[in-house]
Amino acid sequence: MLRSMISLLSGGLFGTGLMLSGMTDTTKVQGWLDVLGAWDPTLAFVLGGALLPMAIAWRLTRDRSPLAGGHFPAPAASTPDKALIVGSMIFGVGWALAGLCPGPALASLSFGGWQGALFFAAMISGMWMAPRLRLVLDRGPAKA
Amino acid sequence: MGLAGGLMIGMAGAVYLLGAGRIMGASGIIGGLVDGSGRDTAADRLWFLGGLIATPAVLMVVFGLTPSTNASSAPAVLVLAGLLVGIGTRLANGCTSGHGVCGLSRLSPRGIISTALYISAGMAAMAILRHIWGVI
């Protein structure tokens, strides 16, 4: 029950913050990526603002347990692998193309129209395909 | 507004971390439901997604807001972008919230590398798509 309410509260704050900051507006996100055009610095303020409470939160995880029980995540994991590098670059291209990433795509579902719904359906399909693609990536190119 | 919204996003991540002991990453939370890897924590994930999707709708009604995503209306652009975002974030195990907000704030090497890469790739793609090819 406590875990459910914490998750609901967190999702609600996240959605409110995304909407308030303008990150559900694809023109603002694409404007941030458009360094050759009318560059929009908003995203830097959003990210900077978000890092502050999070950095404090990470500090507070020392010598404590989560409120709803269990354990905090293990220390920041290992070194980058091929999937991290390739995946991040693929994500960046898709992000530029539509100006949407997973958080804002979800937060804007109620007002994003058919365009938002279509992007969302394609994103879910991509997420479903990813584990299979990861196997290919880990195995390397097929040998003739 | 950017800074205020950003602080709220950071507070959302702080609540999720200190309360549930988990990293608030949008792609991971929904992706774990899509590929079944998060079956054990499905209830938490659904509550989070419920709050994330429903709260903007409630705010719209309560405050009479009319937000718009101003998204492209080209189906091919939306489908291709959605596929790339879905595949990319799951291969990388994170997106703007997981690697960006939560990763950078704990100075995670993977988070820093991923964020640098998707921002650079996004800026390069924007330069090509908008200023060279003129397609978006």
PDB file of C-alpha atoms in Angstrom:
ATOM      1  CA  MET A   1       0.000   0.000   0.000  1.00  0.00           C
ATOM      2  CA  LEU A   2       2.765   2.446   0.975  1.00  0.00           C
ATOM      3  CA  ARG A   3       4.787   1.459  -2.107  1.00  0.00           C
ATOM      4  CA  SER A   4       1.755   2.019  -4.341  1.00  0.00           C
ATOM      5  CA  MET A   5       1.106   5.472  -2.918  1.00  0.00           C
ATOM      6  CA  ILE A   6       4.783   6.445  -3.209  1.00  0.00           C
ATOM      7  CA  SER A   7       4.804   5.301  -6.854  1.00  0.00           C
ATOM      8  CA  LEU A   8       1.594   7.185  -7.620  1.00  0.00           C
ATOM      9  CA  LEU A   9       2.892  10.368  -5.954  1.00  0.00           C
ATOM     10  CA  SER A  10       6.193  10.148  -7.796  1.00  0.00           C
ATOM     11  CA  GLY A  11       4.487   9.590 -11.159  1.00  0.00           C
ATOM     12  CA  GLY A  12       2.157  12.518 -10.480  1.00  0.00           C
ATOM     13  CA  LEU A  13       5.018  14.865  -9.566  1.00  0.00           C
ATOM     14  CA  PHE A  14       6.956  13.718 -12.633  1.00  0.00           C
ATOM     15  CA  GLY A  15       4.005  14.357 -14.949  1.00  0.00           C
ATOM     16  CA  THR A  16       3.325  17.773 -13.402  1.00  0.00           C
ATOM     17  CA  GLY A  17       6.989  18.758 -13.655  1.00  0.00           C
ATOM     18  CA  LEU A  18       7.229  17.665 -17.281  1.00  0.00           C
ATOM     19  CA  MET A  19       4.134  19.637 -18.226  1.00  0.00           C
ATOM     20  CA  LEU A  20       5.094  22.736 -16.201  1.00  0.00           C
ATOM     21  CA  SER A  21       8.625  22.810 -17.613  1.00  0.00           C
ATOM     22  CA  GLY A  22       7.405  22.645 -21.211  1.00  0.00           C
ATOM     23  CA  MET A  23       9.086  19.305 -21.904  1.00  0.00           C
ATOM     24  CA  THR A  24       5.836  17.887 -23.304  1.00  0.00           C
ATOM     25  CA  ASP A  25       6.091  20.521 -26.063  1.00  0.00           C
ATOM     26  CA  THR A  26       8.125  18.920 -28.841  1.00  0.00           C
ATOM     27  CA  THR A  27       9.163  22.296 -30.270  1.00  0.00           C
ATOM     28  CA  LYS A  28      10.993  23.151 -27.009  1.00  0.00           C
ATOM     29  CA  VAL A  29      12.849  19.834 -26.982  1.00  0.00           C
ATOM     30  CA  GLN A  30      13.731  20.063 -30.669  1.00  0.00           C
ATOM     31  CA  GLY A  31      14.742  23.691 -30.056  1.00  0.00           C
ATOM     32  CA  TRP A  32      17.271  22.539 -27.442  1.00  0.00           C
ATOM     33  CA  LEU A  33      18.786  20.100 -29.933  1.00  0.00           C
ATOM     34  CA  ASP A  34      18.787  22.694 -32.711  1.00  0.00           C
ATOM     35  CA  VAL A  35      22.131  24.358 -32.027  1.00  0.00           C
ATOM     36  CA  LEU A  36      22.327  25.644 -35.606  1.00  0.00           C
ATOM     37  CA  GLY A  37      18.873  27.246 -35.431  1.00  0.00           C
ATOM     38  CA  ALA A  38      16.905  29.209 -32.822  1.00  0.00           C
ATOM     39  CA  TRP A  39      18.489  27.409 -29.865  1.00  0.00           C
ATOM     40  CA  ASP A  40      16.161  27.010 -26.849  1.00  0.00           C
ATOM     41  CA  PRO A  41      18.108  26.542 -23.566  1.00  0.00           C
ATOM     42  CA  THR A  42      15.031  25.550 -21.485  1.00  0.00           C
ATOM     43  CA  LEU A  43      16.001  21.878 -21.272  1.00  0.00           C
ATOM     44  CA  ALA A  44      19.295  22.753 -19.589  1.00  0.00           C
ATOM     45  CA  PHE A  45      17.382  24.544 -16.796  1.00  0.00           C
ATOM     46  CA  VAL A  46      14.978  21.623 -16.463  1.00  0.00           C
ATOM     47  CA  LEU A  47      17.804  19.100 -16.201  1.00  0.00           C
ATOM     48  CA  GLY A  48      19.784  21.356 -13.873  1.00  0.00           C
ATOM     49  CA  GLY A  49      16.746  21.892 -11.644  1.00  0.00           C
ATOM     50  CA  ALA A  50      16.062  18.155 -11.540  1.00  0.00           C
ATOM     51  CA  LEU A  51      19.638  17.268 -10.591  1.00  0.00           C
ATOM     52  CA  LEU A  52      19.490  19.306  -7.373  1.00  0.00           C
ATOM     53  CA  PRO A  53      16.855  17.323  -5.405  1.00  0.00           C
ATOM     54  CA  MET A  54      18.204  14.085  -6.875  1.00  0.00           C
ATOM     55  CA  ALA A  55      21.779  14.757  -5.757  1.00  0.00           C
ATOM     56  CA  ILE A  56      20.468  15.430  -2.229  1.00  0.00           C
ATOM     57  CA  ALA A  57      18.389  12.247  -2.396  1.00  0.00           C
ATOM     58  CA  TRP A  58      21.400  10.104  -3.368  1.00  0.00           C
ATOM     59  CA  ARG A  59      23.297  11.581  -0.420  1.00  0.00           C
ATOM     60  CA  LEU A  60      20.401  10.693   1.910  1.00  0.00           C
ATOM     61  CA  THR A  61      20.520   7.036   0.816  1.00  0.00           C
ATOM     62  CA  ARG A  62      23.679   6.546   2.915  1.00  0.00           C
ATOM     63  CA  ASP A  63      23.107   4.555   6.124  1.00  0.00           C
ATOM     64  CA  ARG A  64      19.369   4.331   5.485  1.00  0.00           C
ATOM     65  CA  SER A  65      16.780   2.055   3.926  1.00  0.00           C
ATOM     66  CA  PRO A  66      13.930   3.000   1.606  1.00  0.00           C
ATOM     67  CA  LEU A  67      10.775   4.153   3.410  1.00  0.00           C
ATOM     68  CA  ALA A  68       8.742   1.256   1.997  1.00  0.00           C
ATOM     69  CA  GLY A  69      11.418  -1.331   2.840  1.00  0.00           C
ATOM     70  CA  GLY A  70      13.871  -3.205   0.673  1.00  0.00           C
ATOM     71  CA  HIS A  71      17.222  -1.873  -0.440  1.00  0.00           C
ATOM     72  CA  PHE A  72      18.589   1.045  -2.379  1.00  0.00           C
ATOM     73  CA  PRO A  73      19.992   0.371  -5.857  1.00  0.00           C
ATOM     74  CA  ALA A  74      23.490  -1.100  -5.979  1.00  0.00           C
ATOM     75  CA  PRO A  75      26.333   1.358  -6.563  1.00  0.00           C
ATOM     76  CA  ALA A  76      26.435   2.815 -10.070  1.00  0.00           C
ATOM     77  CA  ALA A  77      27.186  -0.145 -12.271  1.00  0.00           C
ATOM     78  CA  SER A  78      30.196  -1.158 -14.243  1.00  0.00           C
ATOM     79  CA  THR A  79      31.641   0.088 -17.458  1.00  0.00           C
ATOM     80  CA  PRO A  80      29.781   0.991 -20.633  1.00  0.00           C
ATOM     81  CA  ASP A  81      29.077  -1.807 -23.088  1.00  0.00           C
ATOM     82  CA  LYS A  82      28.231  -1.849 -26.764  1.00  0.00           C
ATOM     83  CA  ALA A  83      24.476  -1.786 -26.096  1.00  0.00           C
ATOM     84  CA  LEU A  84      24.768   1.376 -23.965  1.00  0.00           C
ATOM     85  CA  ILE A  85      26.689   3.228 -26.662  1.00  0.00           C
ATOM     86  CA  VAL A  86      24.666   2.071 -29.663  1.00  0.00           C
ATOM     87  CA  GLY A  87      21.361   2.384 -27.788  1.00  0.00           C
ATOM     88  CA  SER A  88      22.048   5.917 -26.556  1.00  0.00           C
ATOM     89  CA  MET A  89      22.875   7.089 -30.085  1.00  0.00           C
ATOM     90  CA  ILE A  90      19.767   5.432 -31.574  1.00  0.00           C
ATOM     91  CA  PHE A  91      17.669   7.072 -28.858  1.00  0.00           C
ATOM     92  CA  GLY A  92      19.213  10.482 -29.605  1.00  0.00           C
ATOM     93  CA  VAL A  93      18.249  10.292 -33.270  1.00  0.00           C
ATOM     94  CA  GLY A  94      14.653   9.320 -32.462  1.00  0.00           C
ATOM     95  CA  TRP A  95      14.496  12.056 -29.829  1.00  0.00           C
ATOM     96  CA  ALA A  96      15.493  14.677 -32.402  1.00  0.00           C
ATOM     97  CA  LEU A  97      13.121  13.325 -35.030  1.00  0.00           C
ATOM     98  CA  ALA A  98       9.939  13.711 -32.970  1.00  0.00           C
ATOM     99  CA  GLY A  99      10.999  15.774 -29.931  1.00  0.00           C
ATOM    100  CA  LEU A 100       9.609  13.142 -27.563  1.00  0.00           C
ATOM    101  CA  CYS A 101      11.300  10.843 -25.061  1.00  0.00           C
ATOM    102  CA  PRO A 102       9.559   8.204 -22.910  1.00  0.00           C
ATOM    103  CA  GLY A 103       8.589  10.416 -19.921  1.00  0.00           C
ATOM    104  CA  PRO A 104       6.966  13.243 -21.897  1.00  0.00           C
ATOM    105  CA  ALA A 105       5.410  10.738 -24.327  1.00  0.00           C
ATOM    106  CA  LEU A 106       3.561   9.205 -21.370  1.00  0.00           C
ATOM    107  CA  ALA A 107       2.771  12.497 -19.640  1.00  0.00           C
ATOM    108  CA  SER A 108       1.215  13.912 -22.818  1.00  0.00           C
ATOM    109  CA  LEU A 109      -0.900  10.872 -23.734  1.00  0.00           C
ATOM    110  CA  SER A 110      -4.091  12.599 -22.568  1.00  0.00           C
ATOM    111  CA  PHE A 111      -3.612  15.649 -24.804  1.00  0.00           C
ATOM    112  CA  GLY A 112      -1.190  14.488 -27.510  1.00  0.00           C
ATOM    113  CA  GLY A 113      -3.894  13.432 -29.966  1.00  0.00           C
ATOM    114  CA  TRP A 114      -3.427  10.642 -32.517  1.00  0.00           C
ATOM    115  CA  GLN A 115       0.132  11.816 -33.089  1.00  0.00           C
ATOM    116  CA  GLY A 116       1.032  11.069 -29.468  1.00  0.00           C
ATOM    117  CA  ALA A 117      -0.792   7.746 -29.563  1.00  0.00           C
ATOM    118  CA  LEU A 118       0.990   6.663 -32.745  1.00  0.00           C
ATOM    119  CA  PHE A 119       4.410   7.606 -31.336  1.00  0.00           C
ATOM    120  CA  PHE A 120       3.545   5.746 -28.125  1.00  0.00           C
ATOM    121  CA  ALA A 121       2.490   2.579 -30.000  1.00  0.00           C
ATOM    122  CA  ALA A 122       5.714   2.633 -32.049  1.00  0.00           C
ATOM    123  CA  MET A 123       7.786   3.210 -28.892  1.00  0.00           C
ATOM    124  CA  ILE A 124       6.174   0.216 -27.173  1.00  0.00           C
ATOM    125  CA  SER A 125       6.872  -1.914 -30.274  1.00  0.00           C
ATOM    126  CA  GLY A 126      10.507  -0.808 -30.183  1.00  0.00           C
ATOM    127  CA  MET A 127      10.745  -1.676 -26.484  1.00  0.00           C
ATOM    128  CA  TRP A 128       9.324  -5.116 -27.264  1.00  0.00           C
ATOM    129  CA  MET A 129      11.891  -5.665 -30.036  1.00  0.00           C
ATOM    130  CA  ALA A 130      14.893  -4.444 -28.015  1.00  0.00           C
ATOM    131  CA  PRO A 131      15.741  -7.646 -26.079  1.00  0.00           C
ATOM    132  CA  ARG A 132      16.014  -9.562 -29.377  1.00  0.00           C
ATOM    133  CA  LEU A 133      18.213  -6.883 -30.900  1.00  0.00           C
ATOM    134  CA  ARG A 134      20.400  -6.930 -27.803  1.00  0.00           C
ATOM    135  CA  LEU A 135      21.099 -10.628 -28.365  1.00  0.00           C
ATOM    136  CA  VAL A 136      22.259  -9.859 -31.900  1.00  0.00           C
ATOM    137  CA  LEU A 137      24.397  -6.972 -30.647  1.00  0.00           C
ATOM    138  CA  ASP A 138      26.036  -9.077 -27.923  1.00  0.00           C
ATOM    139  CA  ARG A 139      26.745 -11.924 -30.326  1.00  0.00           C
ATOM    140  CA  GLY A 140      28.283  -9.629 -32.921  1.00  0.00           C
ATOM    141  CA  PRO A 141      27.679  -9.881 -36.650  1.00  0.00           C
ATOM    142  CA  ALA A 142      26.771 -13.341 -37.907  1.00  0.00           C
ATOM    143  CA  LYS A 143      29.719 -15.194 -39.369  1.00  0.00           C
ATOM    144  CA  ALA A 144      29.342 -16.471 -42.908  1.00  0.00           C
TER     145      ALA A 144
ATOM    146  CA  MET B   1       9.022  27.564 -15.557  1.00  0.00           C
ATOM    147  CA  GLY B   2      11.826  25.343 -16.782  1.00  0.00           C
ATOM    148  CA  LEU B   3      13.644  25.497 -13.450  1.00  0.00           C
ATOM    149  CA  ALA B   4      10.452  25.054 -11.371  1.00  0.00           C
ATOM    150  CA  GLY B   5       9.357  22.092 -13.482  1.00  0.00           C
ATOM    151  CA  GLY B   6      12.845  20.651 -13.280  1.00  0.00           C
ATOM    152  CA  LEU B   7      12.863  20.868  -9.476  1.00  0.00           C
ATOM    153  CA  MET B   8       9.541  19.027  -9.447  1.00  0.00           C
ATOM    154  CA  ILE B   9      10.940  16.309 -11.720  1.00  0.00           C
ATOM    155  CA  GLY B  10      13.905  15.968  -9.362  1.00  0.00           C
ATOM    156  CA  MET B  11      11.553  15.729  -6.386  1.00  0.00           C
ATOM    157  CA  ALA B  12       9.629  12.988  -8.175  1.00  0.00           C
ATOM    158  CA  GLY B  13      12.878  11.054  -8.570  1.00  0.00           C
ATOM    159  CA  ALA B  14      13.805  11.714  -4.934  1.00  0.00           C
ATOM    160  CA  VAL B  15      10.428  10.416  -3.712  1.00  0.00           C
ATOM    161  CA  TYR B  16      10.780   7.270  -5.839  1.00  0.00           C
ATOM    162  CA  LEU B  17      14.347   6.666  -4.656  1.00  0.00           C
ATOM    163  CA  LEU B  18      13.940   7.396  -0.936  1.00  0.00           C
ATOM    164  CA  GLY B  19      10.437   5.909  -0.761  1.00  0.00           C
ATOM    165  CA  ALA B  20      10.474   2.875  -3.013  1.00  0.00           C
ATOM    166  CA  GLY B  21      14.249   2.429  -3.245  1.00  0.00           C
ATOM    167  CA  ARG B  22      14.169   2.490  -7.013  1.00  0.00           C
ATOM    168  CA  ILE B  23      15.555   4.593  -9.843  1.00  0.00           C
ATOM    169  CA  MET B  24      12.921   6.711 -11.592  1.00  0.00           C
ATOM    170  CA  GLY B  25      13.520   5.949 -15.251  1.00  0.00           C
ATOM    171  CA  ALA B  26      10.520   6.256 -17.542  1.00  0.00           C
ATOM    172  CA  SER B  27      11.839   3.849 -20.191  1.00  0.00           C
ATOM    173  CA  GLY B  28      12.796   1.242 -17.579  1.00  0.00           C
ATOM    174  CA  ILE B  29       9.503   1.461 -15.698  1.00  0.00           C
ATOM    175  CA  ILE B  30       7.369   0.915 -18.803  1.00  0.00           C
ATOM    176  CA  GLY B  31       9.906  -1.221 -20.667  1.00  0.00           C
ATOM    177  CA  GLY B  32       9.959  -3.743 -17.825  1.00  0.00           C
ATOM    178  CA  LEU B  33       6.227  -4.226 -18.315  1.00  0.00           C
ATOM    179  CA  VAL B  34       6.572  -4.563 -22.096  1.00  0.00           C
ATOM    180  CA  ASP B  35       9.283  -7.252 -22.108  1.00  0.00           C
ATOM    181  CA  GLY B  36       8.207  -8.942 -18.871  1.00  0.00           C
ATOM    182  CA  SER B  37      11.491  -8.274 -17.016  1.00  0.00           C
ATOM    183  CA  GLY B  38       9.643  -6.209 -14.400  1.00  0.00           C
ATOM    184  CA  ARG B  39       6.822  -8.653 -13.691  1.00  0.00           C
ATOM    185  CA  ASP B  40       7.634  -8.881  -9.967  1.00  0.00           C
ATOM    186  CA  THR B  41       7.259  -5.129  -9.514  1.00  0.00           C
ATOM    187  CA  ALA B  42       4.393  -4.659 -11.986  1.00  0.00           C
ATOM    188  CA  ALA B  43       2.054  -3.083  -9.395  1.00  0.00           C
ATOM    189  CA  ASP B  44       4.522  -0.292  -8.486  1.00  0.00           C
ATOM    190  CA  ARG B  45       5.160   0.353 -12.154  1.00  0.00           C
ATOM    191  CA  LEU B  46       1.455   0.616 -12.948  1.00  0.00           C
ATOM    192  CA  TRP B  47       0.831   3.018 -10.066  1.00  0.00           C
ATOM    193  CA  PHE B  48       3.697   5.207 -11.234  1.00  0.00           C
ATOM    194  CA  LEU B  49       2.487   5.200 -14.834  1.00  0.00           C
ATOM    195  CA  GLY B  50      -1.062   5.877 -13.666  1.00  0.00           C
ATOM    196  CA  GLY B  51       0.123   8.993 -11.824  1.00  0.00           C
ATOM    197  CA  LEU B  52       2.283  10.083 -14.743  1.00  0.00           C
ATOM    198  CA  ILE B  53      -0.487   9.768 -17.339  1.00  0.00           C
ATOM    199  CA  ALA B  54      -3.488  10.864 -15.275  1.00  0.00           C
ATOM    200  CA  THR B  55      -2.046  13.871 -13.420  1.00  0.00           C
ATOM    201  CA  PRO B  56      -1.582  16.086 -16.518  1.00  0.00           C
ATOM    202  CA  ALA B  57      -5.162  15.227 -17.536  1.00  0.00           C
ATOM    203  CA  VAL B  58      -6.466  16.198 -14.100  1.00  0.00           C
ATOM    204  CA  LEU B  59      -4.469  19.457 -14.118  1.00  0.00           C
ATOM    205  CA  MET B  60      -5.902  20.311 -17.532  1.00  0.00           C
ATOM    206  CA  VAL B  61      -9.455  19.954 -16.260  1.00  0.00           C
ATOM    207  CA  VAL B  62      -8.886  21.677 -12.906  1.00  0.00           C
ATOM    208  CA  PHE B  63      -6.940  24.653 -14.257  1.00  0.00           C
ATOM    209  CA  GLY B  64      -8.557  24.770 -17.695  1.00  0.00           C
ATOM    210  CA  LEU B  65      -5.216  24.280 -19.458  1.00  0.00           C
ATOM    211  CA  THR B  66      -4.960  23.502 -23.152  1.00  0.00           C
ATOM    212  CA  PRO B  67      -1.422  22.155 -23.589  1.00  0.00           C
ATOM    213  CA  SER B  68      -0.219  20.908 -26.944  1.00  0.00           C
ATOM    214  CA  THR B  69       2.696  18.709 -27.913  1.00  0.00           C
ATOM    215  CA  ASN B  70       2.976  20.454 -31.313  1.00  0.00           C
ATOM    216  CA  ALA B  71       4.146  17.083 -32.599  1.00  0.00           C
ATOM    217  CA  SER B  72       4.706  16.215 -36.240  1.00  0.00           C
ATOM    218  CA  SER B  73       1.654  14.983 -38.141  1.00  0.00           C
ATOM    219  CA  ALA B  74       3.693  12.841 -40.515  1.00  0.00           C
ATOM    220  CA  PRO B  75       2.898   9.219 -39.590  1.00  0.00           C
ATOM    221  CA  ALA B  76       6.243   7.977 -40.953  1.00  0.00           C
ATOM    222  CA  VAL B  77       8.165  10.422 -38.728  1.00  0.00           C
ATOM    223  CA  LEU B  78       6.168   9.443 -35.634  1.00  0.00           C
ATOM    224  CA  VAL B  79       6.517   5.692 -36.242  1.00  0.00           C
ATOM    225  CA  LEU B  80      10.237   5.842 -37.023  1.00  0.00           C
ATOM    226  CA  ALA B  81      10.944   8.149 -34.072  1.00  0.00           C
ATOM    227  CA  GLY B  82       8.905   5.953 -31.709  1.00  0.00           C
ATOM    228  CA  LEU B  83      10.724   2.795 -32.818  1.00  0.00           C
ATOM    229  CA  LEU B  84      14.144   4.434 -32.421  1.00  0.00           C
ATOM    230  CA  VAL B  85      13.271   5.818 -28.970  1.00  0.00           C
ATOM    231  CA  GLY B  86      11.839   2.467 -27.816  1.00  0.00           C
ATOM    232  CA  ILE B  87      14.744   0.375 -29.118  1.00  0.00           C
ATOM    233  CA  GLY B  88      17.448   2.857 -28.137  1.00  0.00           C
ATOM    234  CA  THR B  89      16.332   3.479 -24.556  1.00  0.00           C
ATOM    235  CA  ARG B  90      15.940  -0.230 -23.834  1.00  0.00           C
ATOM    236  CA  LEU B  91      19.323  -1.142 -25.346  1.00  0.00           C
ATOM    237  CA  ALA B  92      20.906   1.661 -23.324  1.00  0.00           C
ATOM    238  CA  ASN B  93      18.881   0.702 -20.216  1.00  0.00           C
ATOM    239  CA  GLY B  94      17.756   4.273 -19.673  1.00  0.00           C
ATOM    240  CA  CYS B  95      16.585   7.565 -21.106  1.00  0.00           C
ATOM    241  CA  THR B  96      16.478  11.219 -20.137  1.00  0.00           C
ATOM    242  CA  SER B  97      15.098  10.439 -16.674  1.00  0.00           C
ATOM    243  CA  GLY B  98      17.043   7.282 -15.775  1.00  0.00           C
ATOM    244  CA  HIS B  99      20.454   8.097 -17.259  1.00  0.00           C
ATOM    245  CA  GLY B 100      19.953  11.873 -17.327  1.00  0.00           C
ATOM    246  CA  VAL B 101      18.272  12.944 -14.085  1.00  0.00           C
ATOM    247  CA  CYS B 102      19.059   9.918 -11.890  1.00  0.00           C
ATOM    248  CA  GLY B 103      22.405   8.914 -13.438  1.00  0.00           C
ATOM    249  CA  LEU B 104      24.061  12.323 -13.675  1.00  0.00           C
ATOM    250  CA  SER B 105      23.040  13.209 -10.107  1.00  0.00           C
ATOM    251  CA  ARG B 106      24.958  10.199  -8.704  1.00  0.00           C
ATOM    252  CA  LEU B 107      27.846  10.734 -11.155  1.00  0.00           C
ATOM    253  CA  SER B 108      27.272   7.308 -12.669  1.00  0.00           C
ATOM    254  CA  PRO B 109      29.814   6.738 -15.474  1.00  0.00           C
ATOM    255  CA  ARG B 110      27.209   4.941 -17.583  1.00  0.00           C
ATOM    256  CA  GLY B 111      24.700   7.746 -17.032  1.00  0.00           C
ATOM    257  CA  ILE B 112      27.222  10.412 -18.002  1.00  0.00           C
ATOM    258  CA  ILE B 113      28.337   8.546 -21.138  1.00  0.00           C
ATOM    259  CA  SER B 114      24.773   7.781 -22.208  1.00  0.00           C
ATOM    260  CA  THR B 115      23.568  11.362 -21.675  1.00  0.00           C
ATOM    261  CA  ALA B 116      26.528  12.822 -23.563  1.00  0.00           C
ATOM    262  CA  LEU B 117      25.859  10.401 -26.426  1.00  0.00           C
ATOM    263  CA  TYR B 118      22.109  10.891 -26.818  1.00  0.00           C
ATOM    264  CA  ILE B 119      22.406  14.673 -26.623  1.00  0.00           C
ATOM    265  CA  SER B 120      25.253  14.728 -29.172  1.00  0.00           C
ATOM    266  CA  ALA B 121      23.468  12.258 -31.450  1.00  0.00           C
ATOM    267  CA  GLY B 122      20.276  14.307 -31.121  1.00  0.00           C
ATOM    268  CA  MET B 123      22.036  17.567 -31.969  1.00  0.00           C
ATOM    269  CA  ALA B 124      23.823  15.961 -34.928  1.00  0.00           C
ATOM    270  CA  ALA B 125      20.577  14.403 -36.165  1.00  0.00           C
ATOM    271  CA  MET B 126      18.797  17.751 -35.825  1.00  0.00           C
ATOM    272  CA  ALA B 127      21.534  19.509 -37.817  1.00  0.00           C
ATOM    273  CA  ILE B 128      21.251  16.958 -40.629  1.00  0.00           C
ATOM    274  CA  LEU B 129      17.459  16.486 -40.618  1.00  0.00           C
ATOM    275  CA  ARG B 130      16.574  20.167 -40.338  1.00  0.00           C
ATOM    276  CA  HIS B 131      19.433  22.131 -41.831  1.00  0.00           C
ATOM    277  CA  ILE B 132      20.856  19.818 -44.492  1.00  0.00           C
ATOM    278  CA  TRP B 133      17.941  17.632 -45.595  1.00  0.00           C
ATOM    279  CA  GLY B 134      15.199  19.978 -44.422  1.00  0.00           C
ATOM    280  CA  VAL B 135      12.817  17.127 -43.536  1.00  0.00           C
ATOM    281  CA  ILE B 136      11.708  18.255 -40.037  1.00  0.00           C
TER     282      ILE B 136
END
